[in-house]
Amino acid sequence: MNETVRNPTGQEPILEIENLSISFFTRAGEIPAVMDFSCTVMPGEAMGIVGESGCGKSTVSLGIMRDLSNIGKIVGGRIKFQGKDMGDMSDDELRAIRGNEIAMIYQEPMASLNPAMKVGQQLMEVPLIHDKVSKEEAYNRALEMVRAVKLPDPERMMRSYPHQLSGGQQQRIVIAMALLSKPSLLLLDEPTTALDVTVEAGIVQLIKGLGKQFGTSMIFVSHNLGLILETCDRITVMYSGEAVESGSIKDVFDRMRHPYTQGLFRSIPLPGADKNTRPLVAIPGQLPLPHQRPKGCNFGPRCHHFVEGVCNAAEIPMLPVAGHDGHFSRCVRFNEIDWAALPPGAKREQEPVEPGPPVLKIDDLKKYYRVGGNEVFGGAEGRVVKANETISFEARESETVAIVGESGCGKSTLAKVLLGLETASSGKVLLGNKEIQSTSIETRDVDTVSSIQMVFQNPFDTLNPSHSVGSQIIRTLEKFKVGKNAGERKQRMLELLDLVKLPRAFAERVPRQLSGGQKQRIGVARAFAGDARVVVADEPVSALDVSVQAAVTELLMDIQRRSKTTMLFISHDLSVVRYIADRVVVMYLGHIVEQGTTDQIFSPPYHPYTEALLSAIPIADTSVVKKHIVLEGDIPSAMNPPPGCPFQTRCRYKSQVPGTLCETQVPPVRELGSGHQIKCHLPPSAFDAMEPVISLGKGGARDVTPER
């Protein structure tokens, strides 16, 4: 494909990638990672590259940097930077460009920072090496850039070591380091994946602002379509090593012309999706392995528009979409497809489930930890971490209660107390009529253990790598005393595989033979093995690809409907929460600051923290109008929380509260009716004046999933 670049100003592209192919050469032979990939980036433009794990998006950015290790090689096509073919450049020329003209920001900030050097020294190296300036000039430039990335107390930051900074601060330092050489092109590889949603919102706004300020062109690699919408001008969608669709954000989001792109959008819970009336539609099947790619269209085996003899007749090039400037699709049938039709077998409307009586009741729960590094060395007093502070809520049969908040807010501590991995400092936890807050997992009876189970965030850590999947499920059944003999337990294990929609043959497989989504299904099967009454799902889909997330989310809800399980869904992704939860509990620094039904939480009045969380959600819908509220500062340490209201150090409404109330007194819980509670000092007039954070504008992505 040779993109026709819109070039009204006569500018030359900053980067042109033409028919790029990259392979990795291993003992098993050549593995093609990227094939026939083309894209053009103009000066000052941001290009988003999206796709699932293994699609080759990071390989493209490493190819631009020529950082493909010993086994990766560019086997076809070319990359031109500022009009020059990088393949013709000497090592010295490439070295001069790398880090100077082209800079890269990686997913994990500590991969780019030296833990033994102060931040200031590391930043100063860039102008010292690239621009050969004096130490004083290097220090001044570094300090100026620390200010530009909006870090508090820049002088202290320069004197700090990386471990003394939070994740969000570390990532800002890495961005400062990348921008110090004033690069023409900035490559960002999932730069916000490891960060909290409110920190991510600040980084995204920062990247956009710095792009405009310095005129830097950007390639933003991500699997998050909402982030791409907020940061980029154009988008390239990748699947199995190929670009399958490319165009302006508006064209690709609102008038997508490749079935895979549509599949991605149908897999994410956009506003308007609803678990009862408009369920998510997962993409069937899996990404093919590089040596098992089909003939013709790579997406063919998973596409419900596939036509034998047409889609697999020959290799498919990128084809221009008529009427869309610079919009291309790798699909031969995009003009014949009914883009509004749902795939066969897609779930239709379902009757909402009526919640039953309360199953789990938490009353005034507190969990404090004593930590005393000084005690170890003979010091006097230890310090107390107040991980959970006066937690009270209940969850009913068949109900999904979401617990949301940033890292360090106490969500996981609460889960540990419920599971008996920790015991409460005070307060009560009732499972049915039984108090369980003081019984640790070792002293709980089998019935209690099997009644409250957990689906973990990372499915890789919870399976024994050397045992078959079937034997691990059977072991769980033995623990829970399910089945009278081995035959019954084996039968129940096969039924559990049916329940999580995995072939029975998987019983013989070991975990390394399973994909991430399949491993998470095994985790779900084990959680439901003993007919659990309560399942605590701790970020169960955040480690999974978009299309797999949809399948696992729908699976959890199907099983919940069938078995009337109560689900506590711990998450920081409010898009998923809006879709899956019946009620929401918002936590901040150990406190519940707001709770109510999902509709109550997502419409005003809000607690100021909830409002900021909602504003931080990246939403992949061009019709959404969103208020931008970026929280100042980092979340305080639970070891040294602020006095008074836990949120007062970051609250933008504090000036509306008279006197020093916010700084001196913990707010009372305010009842707003129908179970909606907010812990805040704000006067009623401030709540009455609040406007919606998220609203639907006119137009937008209406053909992703049609109205029914």
XYZ file of C-alpha atoms in Angstrom:
708
model
C 0.000 0.000 0.000
C 1.299 3.418 -0.812
C -0.639 5.868 1.301
C -1.510 9.089 -0.442
C -0.582 11.571 2.227
C -2.641 14.731 2.577
C -0.048 17.426 2.416
C -1.662 20.831 1.988
C 1.325 22.728 3.380
C 3.864 20.989 1.149
C 5.580 19.514 4.240
C 7.634 16.354 3.942
C 6.544 13.435 6.179
C 8.700 13.023 9.287
C 8.454 9.227 8.952
C 7.487 7.002 6.030
C 7.244 3.244 6.508
C 6.805 1.415 3.203
C 5.857 -2.281 3.044
C 7.944 -3.094 6.124
C 8.513 -6.766 7.000
C 10.339 -7.867 10.168
C 11.203 -11.474 11.071
C 12.793 -13.129 14.071
C 15.256 -15.927 13.318
C 15.199 -18.671 15.956
C 16.242 -22.324 16.135
C 12.774 -23.188 14.883
C 13.390 -21.073 11.780
C 12.103 -17.727 10.546
C 9.119 -16.250 12.398
C 7.501 -13.357 10.480
C 6.417 -10.791 13.100
C 5.440 -7.855 10.843
C 4.447 -8.121 7.165
C 3.783 -5.450 4.544
C 3.300 -2.667 7.097
C 3.045 0.904 5.821
C 2.279 4.187 7.553
C 3.173 7.851 7.253
C 3.563 10.371 10.074
C 3.521 14.100 9.271
C 5.305 16.775 11.349
C 3.408 17.436 14.575
C 1.017 14.515 13.950
C 0.220 11.703 16.401
C -0.333 8.220 14.936
C -1.895 5.505 17.107
C -1.062 1.828 16.515
C -3.554 -0.538 18.159
C -4.071 -4.276 18.294
C -3.952 -7.237 20.643
C -0.852 -8.817 22.215
C 1.327 -10.459 19.590
C 0.015 -8.401 16.656
C 3.430 -6.794 16.043
C 2.741 -3.219 17.154
C 5.728 -2.999 19.536
C 7.949 -4.710 16.931
C 7.206 -1.840 14.514
C 8.438 0.764 17.031
C 11.529 -1.338 17.857
C 12.148 -1.639 14.095
C 12.118 2.158 13.777
C 14.660 2.362 16.630
C 16.686 -0.508 15.088
C 16.478 -2.201 18.498
C 15.556 -5.720 17.350
C 18.268 -7.628 19.299
C 20.378 -10.229 17.503
C 17.544 -12.389 16.221
C 15.286 -9.709 14.704
C 15.893 -8.441 11.179
C 14.121 -6.165 8.725
C 13.596 -8.500 5.751
C 11.625 -6.222 3.432
C 10.469 -2.671 2.829
C 12.062 0.466 4.175
C 11.796 3.160 6.819
C 12.499 6.750 5.785
C 13.116 9.342 8.487
C 13.013 12.988 7.372
C 13.321 11.793 3.778
C 16.402 9.573 4.356
C 16.319 5.773 4.116
C 17.420 4.473 7.544
C 18.607 1.240 5.924
C 21.364 3.187 4.125
C 22.599 4.873 7.314
C 25.835 3.854 9.029
C 25.900 2.798 12.689
C 27.275 6.233 13.620
C 24.448 8.015 11.795
C 21.847 5.779 13.487
C 23.447 6.424 16.881
C 23.255 10.171 16.282
C 19.529 9.903 15.507
C 18.564 7.489 18.302
C 17.754 9.271 21.551
C 18.373 12.605 19.851
C 16.026 12.861 16.831
C 13.948 9.770 17.704
C 13.200 9.006 21.385
C 11.238 6.133 22.909
C 9.193 5.833 26.099
C 8.645 2.275 27.305
C 5.770 0.697 29.226
C 7.782 0.156 32.413
C 9.503 3.385 33.539
C 12.131 1.600 35.651
C 13.418 -0.106 32.479
C 14.725 3.330 31.429
C 15.987 4.567 34.817
C 19.213 3.642 36.634
C 18.230 2.827 40.258
C 21.703 3.801 41.549
C 21.788 7.302 40.034
C 19.912 10.392 41.142
C 17.196 11.538 38.752
C 18.960 14.864 38.060
C 22.183 13.149 36.970
C 20.273 10.890 34.580
C 18.414 13.825 33.030
C 21.593 15.905 32.692
C 23.297 13.110 30.719
C 21.049 13.813 27.711
C 22.165 17.424 26.974
C 25.723 16.645 28.162
C 26.145 13.787 25.667
C 23.970 14.953 22.751
C 24.501 18.725 22.842
C 27.938 18.884 24.553
C 26.768 21.717 26.860
C 28.262 22.737 30.240
C 27.096 21.060 33.464
C 25.354 24.244 34.568
C 23.439 24.510 31.276
C 22.569 20.779 31.456
C 21.231 21.218 35.011
C 19.112 24.218 34.003
C 17.660 22.406 30.986
C 16.869 19.307 33.070
C 15.217 21.408 35.794
C 13.152 23.282 33.193
C 11.953 19.990 31.699
C 11.022 18.605 35.159
C 8.844 21.727 35.515
C 7.399 21.173 32.006
C 6.214 17.668 32.951
C 4.444 19.216 35.968
C 6.286 17.458 38.788
C 5.994 19.002 42.268
C 9.093 20.469 43.932
C 11.419 20.097 40.875
C 14.649 20.690 42.861
C 13.802 17.837 45.259
C 12.898 15.588 42.305
C 16.351 16.224 40.790
C 17.986 15.145 44.084
C 15.848 11.991 44.440
C 16.605 8.413 43.444
C 14.027 6.672 41.175
C 12.754 4.413 44.007
C 11.728 7.526 45.985
C 9.206 8.458 43.266
C 5.747 7.019 42.585
C 5.044 5.165 39.318
C 3.395 8.224 37.789
C 6.339 10.441 38.788
C 8.843 7.932 37.366
C 6.975 7.918 34.056
C 7.007 11.740 33.954
C 10.797 11.671 34.477
C 11.161 9.211 31.572
C 9.029 11.537 29.383
C 11.220 14.489 30.464
C 14.330 12.479 29.561
C 12.915 11.630 26.120
C 11.976 15.250 25.418
C 15.244 16.833 26.614
C 16.908 16.271 23.240
C 13.854 17.896 21.556
C 13.255 14.846 19.313
C 11.363 15.171 16.035
C 9.659 11.805 16.663
C 8.567 10.305 19.975
C 7.631 6.604 20.199
C 5.391 5.703 23.145
C 4.938 1.983 23.848
C 1.954 1.549 26.213
C 3.325 4.378 28.424
C 0.375 4.434 30.846
C -0.563 0.732 31.209
C 0.993 0.334 34.667
C -0.474 3.581 36.042
C -3.643 4.434 37.938
C -6.460 5.848 35.851
C -6.239 9.353 37.411
C -2.436 9.402 36.963
C -2.926 8.151 33.389
C -5.302 11.061 32.689
C -2.617 13.526 33.821
C 0.106 11.828 31.706
C -2.169 11.778 28.615
C -2.933 15.480 28.976
C 0.776 16.140 29.487
C 1.778 14.203 26.338
C -0.819 16.047 24.247
C 0.301 19.443 25.577
C 4.018 18.714 25.111
C 3.379 17.463 21.552
C 1.842 20.829 20.704
C 4.444 22.833 22.671
C 7.492 21.203 21.050
C 5.881 20.284 17.689
C 6.898 16.650 18.251
C 5.440 13.924 16.023
C 4.316 10.822 17.920
C 3.626 7.146 17.417
C 1.453 5.941 20.301
C 1.352 2.131 20.682
C -1.592 0.957 22.796
C -4.362 -1.603 23.127
C -6.652 1.061 24.643
C -8.862 2.604 21.940
C -10.088 5.323 24.313
C -6.510 6.547 24.882
C -5.864 6.591 21.120
C -8.995 8.723 20.616
C -7.782 11.216 23.224
C -4.178 11.490 22.003
C -3.968 10.783 18.258
C -4.907 12.294 14.891
C -4.693 9.080 12.882
C -4.835 5.372 13.700
C -3.469 2.116 12.287
C -5.130 -1.115 13.471
C -2.886 -4.210 13.424
C -3.818 -7.877 13.411
C -1.409 -10.818 13.263
C 1.566 -8.823 11.969
C -0.337 -6.764 9.381
C -1.977 -3.356 9.281
C -5.650 -4.132 8.583
C -7.102 -0.608 8.710
C -5.658 2.874 8.699
C -7.164 6.348 8.567
C -8.165 9.414 10.531
C -9.544 8.849 14.044
C -13.015 10.020 12.940
C -13.143 7.704 9.895
C -11.922 4.575 11.671
C -13.976 5.116 14.862
C -17.238 6.125 13.171
C -17.071 4.375 9.791
C -14.806 1.368 10.347
C -14.291 -0.770 7.274
C -12.565 -3.895 8.581
C -14.357 -6.686 10.496
C -11.514 -6.919 13.049
C -11.782 -3.214 13.903
C -15.528 -3.643 14.381
C -14.859 -6.727 16.530
C -12.565 -4.682 18.807
C -15.217 -1.974 19.274
C -17.960 -4.516 19.987
C -15.744 -6.079 22.674
C -15.423 -2.915 24.787
C -18.159 -1.548 27.063
C -18.909 1.810 25.428
C -21.636 4.068 26.887
C -24.924 2.510 25.818
C -23.696 -1.096 26.223
C -25.702 -2.850 28.919
C -25.318 -6.374 30.281
C -29.055 -7.000 29.923
C -30.140 -5.041 26.827
C -26.937 -4.635 24.765
C -24.373 -7.322 25.704
C -20.773 -7.237 24.492
C -19.906 -9.357 21.455
C -16.560 -11.155 21.814
C -14.432 -12.067 18.787
C -14.532 -15.876 18.427
C -11.347 -17.964 18.231
C -7.778 -16.807 18.826
C -4.950 -14.900 17.166
C -3.104 -17.379 14.875
C 0.490 -18.249 15.735
C 3.002 -16.767 13.233
C 3.692 -20.137 11.559
C -0.032 -21.020 11.401
C -1.376 -17.955 9.603
C -4.092 -18.844 7.072
C -3.930 -18.180 3.344
C -5.408 -14.880 2.217
C -6.989 -12.848 5.001
C -5.326 -13.503 8.386
C -8.599 -12.651 10.156
C -10.632 -15.023 7.932
C -11.066 -17.947 10.396
C -12.561 -15.568 13.041
C -14.641 -13.401 10.669
C -18.402 -13.930 10.244
C -18.217 -12.148 6.853
C -15.729 -14.738 5.475
C -16.499 -16.078 1.971
C -14.664 -19.198 0.787
C -12.716 -18.630 -2.441
C -12.884 -14.832 -2.070
C -11.246 -14.056 1.281
C -8.668 -16.854 1.024
C -7.935 -16.725 -2.709
C -4.770 -14.625 -2.483
C -2.829 -12.217 -0.282
C -4.933 -9.118 0.347
C -3.390 -5.649 -0.069
C -4.483 -2.471 1.734
C -7.310 -1.026 -0.371
C -8.451 2.623 -0.382
C -11.939 3.331 1.011
C -13.794 5.511 -1.496
C -14.873 8.882 -0.151
C -12.543 8.720 2.870
C -9.277 10.593 2.382
C -6.322 8.451 3.492
C -8.573 5.603 4.781
C -7.411 2.057 3.875
C -8.684 -1.441 4.699
C -7.189 -4.918 4.186
C -10.584 -6.437 3.352
C -11.841 -7.331 -0.132
C -15.507 -7.310 0.913
C -15.861 -4.058 2.882
C -18.236 -2.575 0.283
C -20.570 -5.621 0.430
C -20.758 -6.021 4.233
C -23.828 -5.007 6.234
C -21.958 -3.198 9.024
C -25.074 -3.010 11.225
C -25.722 -6.786 11.302
C -24.851 -8.660 14.482
C -22.799 -11.844 14.100
C -24.747 -15.128 14.193
C -25.134 -16.426 17.750
C -24.577 -13.000 19.368
C -26.401 -12.667 22.667
C -29.687 -10.819 22.580
C -31.591 -9.032 25.322
C -31.815 -10.805 28.666
C -34.152 -10.382 31.580
C -32.484 -8.511 34.463
C -31.830 -10.724 37.505
C -33.635 -9.699 40.692
C -31.180 -9.666 43.621
C -32.096 -11.867 46.582
C -31.460 -11.428 50.338
C -28.091 -10.117 51.642
C -25.351 -12.776 51.522
C -22.393 -10.670 52.678
C -22.657 -7.897 55.241
C -19.701 -5.716 56.268
C -20.201 -3.443 59.252
C -17.694 -0.806 60.451
C -14.728 -2.932 59.342
C -11.226 -1.661 60.138
C -7.906 -3.185 59.187
C -4.735 -1.628 60.602
C -1.170 -2.853 60.068
C 1.644 -2.087 62.462
C 4.873 -1.493 60.570
C 8.054 -0.670 62.394
C 11.332 -0.835 60.516
C 12.584 1.128 63.530
C 11.308 -1.591 65.882
C 13.548 -4.102 64.103
C 16.572 -1.961 64.903
C 15.600 -1.381 68.525
C 13.599 1.816 67.983
C 10.616 2.511 70.178
C 7.267 2.932 68.458
C 5.949 1.330 65.299
C 3.721 3.166 62.854
C 0.196 2.214 61.914
C -1.088 1.846 58.357
C -4.867 2.337 58.305
C -5.582 0.191 55.225
C -9.356 -0.022 55.803
C -11.258 2.547 57.853
C -14.954 2.134 58.870
C -15.991 0.049 55.842
C -19.740 -0.729 55.771
C -21.793 -2.177 52.890
C -23.734 -5.297 51.953
C -23.998 -7.513 48.864
C -27.091 -9.523 47.981
C -27.614 -12.843 46.212
C -27.096 -12.585 42.380
C -25.809 -9.027 42.758
C -22.544 -7.584 41.399
C -21.010 -4.977 43.679
C -18.005 -3.181 42.190
C -15.253 -1.810 44.447
C -13.294 0.932 42.683
C -10.390 3.211 43.516
C -6.704 3.819 42.852
C -3.758 1.689 44.002
C -3.347 1.932 47.756
C -7.018 2.719 48.462
C -7.526 -0.546 50.393
C -9.470 -2.630 47.816
C -7.128 -5.627 47.948
C -6.792 -5.458 51.757
C -10.584 -5.705 51.993
C -10.502 -8.754 49.686
C -7.822 -10.389 51.879
C -9.952 -9.917 55.020
C -13.000 -11.446 53.281
C -10.933 -14.454 52.154
C -9.294 -14.945 55.565
C -5.790 -14.131 54.298
C -5.895 -11.304 56.871
C -8.080 -10.840 59.962
C -9.931 -7.614 60.772
C -8.719 -5.176 63.443
C -12.345 -4.430 64.419
C -15.858 -4.492 62.961
C -17.871 -7.394 61.535
C -18.027 -9.424 58.320
C -21.084 -11.676 58.056
C -21.273 -14.428 55.429
C -24.923 -15.391 55.689
C -25.350 -15.369 59.497
C -21.777 -16.395 60.260
C -19.092 -13.967 61.474
C -15.837 -14.546 59.559
C -13.776 -11.375 60.174
C -11.545 -12.967 62.848
C -11.173 -16.453 61.358
C -8.050 -16.844 59.244
C -8.037 -19.129 56.196
C -6.216 -21.896 58.151
C -8.983 -22.108 60.765
C -11.982 -21.730 58.420
C -14.060 -24.838 57.775
C -14.352 -26.290 54.253
C -17.866 -24.906 53.802
C -16.731 -21.309 54.532
C -13.655 -21.601 52.305
C -15.645 -22.954 49.347
C -18.420 -20.367 49.906
C -16.139 -17.365 49.358
C -13.676 -17.743 46.481
C -11.457 -15.487 44.397
C -10.612 -14.950 40.722
C -7.187 -13.304 40.628
C -5.886 -10.554 38.390
C -3.040 -12.560 36.919
C -4.051 -16.075 35.818
C -0.384 -17.039 35.255
C 0.517 -16.919 38.964
C -2.308 -19.114 40.246
C -1.727 -22.293 38.224
C 0.956 -24.918 38.890
C 3.052 -24.993 35.686
C 3.924 -28.693 36.003
C 0.433 -30.150 36.563
C -2.331 -30.653 34.023
C -5.304 -28.307 34.125
C -7.711 -31.163 34.869
C -5.700 -32.422 37.849
C -5.595 -28.902 39.323
C -9.389 -28.565 39.136
C -9.804 -32.081 40.648
C -7.459 -31.109 43.502
C -9.740 -28.123 44.236
C -12.789 -30.437 44.234
C -11.021 -32.776 46.701
C -10.268 -29.825 48.992
C -13.919 -28.749 48.874
C -15.076 -32.383 49.426
C -17.094 -32.315 46.194
C -17.929 -35.782 44.820
C -17.858 -39.138 46.620
C -15.079 -40.695 44.507
C -12.514 -40.011 41.789
C -15.026 -40.811 39.011
C -17.546 -38.253 40.277
C -14.850 -35.624 40.670
C -13.564 -36.238 37.142
C -17.095 -35.857 35.787
C -17.572 -32.612 37.754
C -14.212 -31.326 36.411
C -15.360 -31.947 32.819
C -18.656 -30.171 33.576
C -16.677 -27.175 34.916
C -14.685 -27.054 31.649
C -18.043 -27.017 29.806
C -19.206 -24.228 32.138
C -16.246 -21.980 31.234
C -16.612 -22.903 27.523
C -13.327 -24.788 27.114
C -13.002 -28.094 25.192
C -12.851 -31.138 27.476
C -9.542 -32.127 25.821
C -7.962 -29.181 27.695
C -8.059 -31.305 30.873
C -4.836 -32.983 29.670
C -3.005 -29.722 28.888
C -0.503 -27.946 31.122
C -0.795 -24.166 31.697
C 1.972 -23.180 29.242
C -0.168 -24.633 26.411
C -2.984 -22.181 27.201
C -3.438 -18.534 26.240
C -3.989 -15.852 28.908
C -7.757 -15.901 28.391
C -7.889 -19.704 28.647
C -5.867 -19.622 31.892
C -8.268 -17.060 33.332
C -11.185 -19.382 32.436
C -9.491 -22.148 34.448
C -9.237 -19.655 37.338
C -12.989 -19.020 37.014
C -13.688 -22.788 36.905
C -11.758 -23.305 40.165
C -13.536 -20.396 41.871
C -16.939 -21.902 41.038
C -15.880 -25.526 41.751
C -17.385 -25.598 45.239
C -20.629 -23.740 44.423
C -19.292 -20.477 45.854
C -21.864 -18.079 47.296
C -19.512 -15.080 46.967
C -16.813 -14.684 44.321
C -14.278 -11.870 44.754
C -12.999 -10.988 41.267
C -9.834 -8.876 41.637
C -9.240 -7.065 38.320
C -10.083 -10.356 36.546
C -9.849 -8.989 32.991
C -7.218 -6.229 33.231
C -4.341 -8.530 32.157
C -6.276 -9.785 29.115
C -6.665 -8.531 25.561
C -9.779 -6.562 24.633
C -11.574 -9.357 22.759
C -10.723 -11.891 25.500
C -11.914 -9.424 28.182
C -15.361 -9.404 26.602
C -15.560 -13.210 26.542
C -14.424 -13.605 30.188
C -16.749 -10.785 31.359
C -19.758 -12.395 29.640
C -18.721 -15.809 31.025
C -18.599 -14.503 34.613
C -22.071 -13.007 34.233
C -23.535 -16.149 32.601
C -22.283 -18.321 35.482
C -23.490 -15.759 38.017
C -26.995 -15.763 36.484
C -27.105 -19.557 36.554
C -25.725 -20.087 40.057
C -27.119 -16.910 41.741
C -23.627 -16.049 42.988
C -22.830 -12.732 44.617
C -19.857 -11.077 42.922
C -17.517 -8.447 44.355
C -15.825 -6.982 41.292
C -12.620 -5.083 42.197
C -11.533 -2.799 39.379
C -10.111 0.581 38.403
C -11.730 0.406 34.929
C -14.985 2.296 35.317
C -16.119 1.438 31.764
C -16.249 -2.255 32.737
C -17.800 -1.333 36.101
C -20.580 0.667 34.440
C -21.353 -2.355 32.271
C -21.168 -5.183 34.810
C -22.066 -3.753 38.248
C -25.453 -3.342 39.934
C -23.991 -1.257 42.743
C -20.664 0.551 43.170
C -18.500 1.254 46.224
C -15.858 3.990 45.690
C -12.804 3.795 47.995
C -10.076 6.344 48.690
C -7.250 5.889 51.191
C -9.084 3.200 53.192
C -12.439 5.019 53.339
C -15.633 4.420 51.374
C -16.259 7.917 50.006
C -19.366 7.064 47.958
C -21.673 4.118 47.353
C -24.928 3.577 45.510
C -26.467 1.954 42.430
C -24.453 2.173 39.210
C -26.853 4.803 37.830
C -26.462 6.899 41.006
C -22.654 6.772 40.854
C -22.486 7.672 37.161
C -24.769 10.707 37.384
C -24.489 13.802 39.624
C -24.250 14.554 42.487
C -20.815 12.971 42.876
C -18.213 12.808 45.590
C -15.346 15.023 44.251
C -13.139 11.925 43.962
C -15.775 9.960 42.017
C -16.130 12.923 39.661
C -12.363 12.873 38.969
C -12.383 9.073 38.443
C -15.233 9.338 35.918
C -13.445 12.136 34.071
C -10.310 9.985 33.799
C -11.999 7.114 31.890
C -10.721 7.010 28.296
C -13.875 6.338 26.218
C -13.536 5.091 22.630
C -16.586 6.943 21.292
C -16.328 10.151 19.288
C -19.854 11.167 20.329
C -18.978 11.343 24.034
C -18.509 14.782 25.567
C -16.422 14.617 28.733
C -15.376 17.115 31.382
C -11.612 17.008 31.953
C -10.690 17.035 35.626
C -7.049 16.191 36.329
C -6.246 15.613 40.008
C -3.260 17.537 41.331
C -0.652 15.656 43.341
C -0.294 11.958 44.138
C -2.417 9.799 46.424
C -1.021 10.250 49.983
C 0.647 7.356 51.784
C -1.615 5.207 53.966
C 1.213 5.379 56.537
C 0.879 9.126 56.731
C -2.688 10.042 55.696
C -3.799 13.687 55.807
C -5.879 14.802 58.822
C -9.618 15.381 58.391
C -11.083 14.318 55.037
C -8.789 11.775 53.320
C -9.324 13.502 49.948
C -8.785 17.112 51.081
C -5.212 17.383 49.691
C -6.466 16.879 46.113
C -10.030 18.239 46.268
C -10.954 21.103 43.927
C -14.090 21.968 45.948
C -12.338 22.530 49.299
C -12.756 26.320 49.106
C -16.555 25.873 49.175
C -16.432 24.418 52.706
C -16.274 27.070 55.473
C -13.325 27.219 57.905
C -10.928 24.328 58.374
C -13.565 21.598 58.503
C -11.973 19.576 55.647
C -8.518 19.676 57.269
C -9.627 18.784 60.796
C -12.668 16.484 60.732
C -13.461 13.230 58.925
C -16.688 13.979 57.015
C -19.979 12.376 58.067
C -21.727 9.905 55.754
C -24.509 11.821 53.995
C -27.630 9.901 52.916
C -28.944 11.175 49.558
C -31.863 8.727 49.365
C -32.390 5.233 47.864
C -29.145 3.949 49.417
C -26.917 6.615 47.831
C -24.270 7.711 50.360
C -21.458 10.284 50.090
C -18.789 10.983 52.732
C -18.177 14.713 52.267
C -18.387 18.134 53.997
C -19.717 19.964 50.904
C -22.973 21.912 51.400
C -26.112 20.690 49.544
C -25.892 23.670 47.154
C -22.521 22.410 45.826
C -24.008 18.967 45.110
C -27.068 20.520 43.443
C -24.832 22.550 41.103
C -22.838 19.530 39.823
C -23.104 18.734 36.109
C -22.688 15.343 34.393
C -19.054 14.412 33.679
C -19.907 12.169 30.716
C -22.655 12.964 28.209
C -23.447 11.766 24.700
C -23.185 14.424 22.007
C -24.654 14.261 18.518
C -23.582 11.688 15.921
C -20.775 9.288 16.808
C -20.064 5.604 16.562
C -23.547 4.381 15.994
C -22.816 1.450 13.682
C -20.600 -0.483 16.114
C -23.542 -2.278 17.681
C -26.907 -1.235 16.293
C -29.812 -0.101 18.433
C -32.236 -2.954 18.885
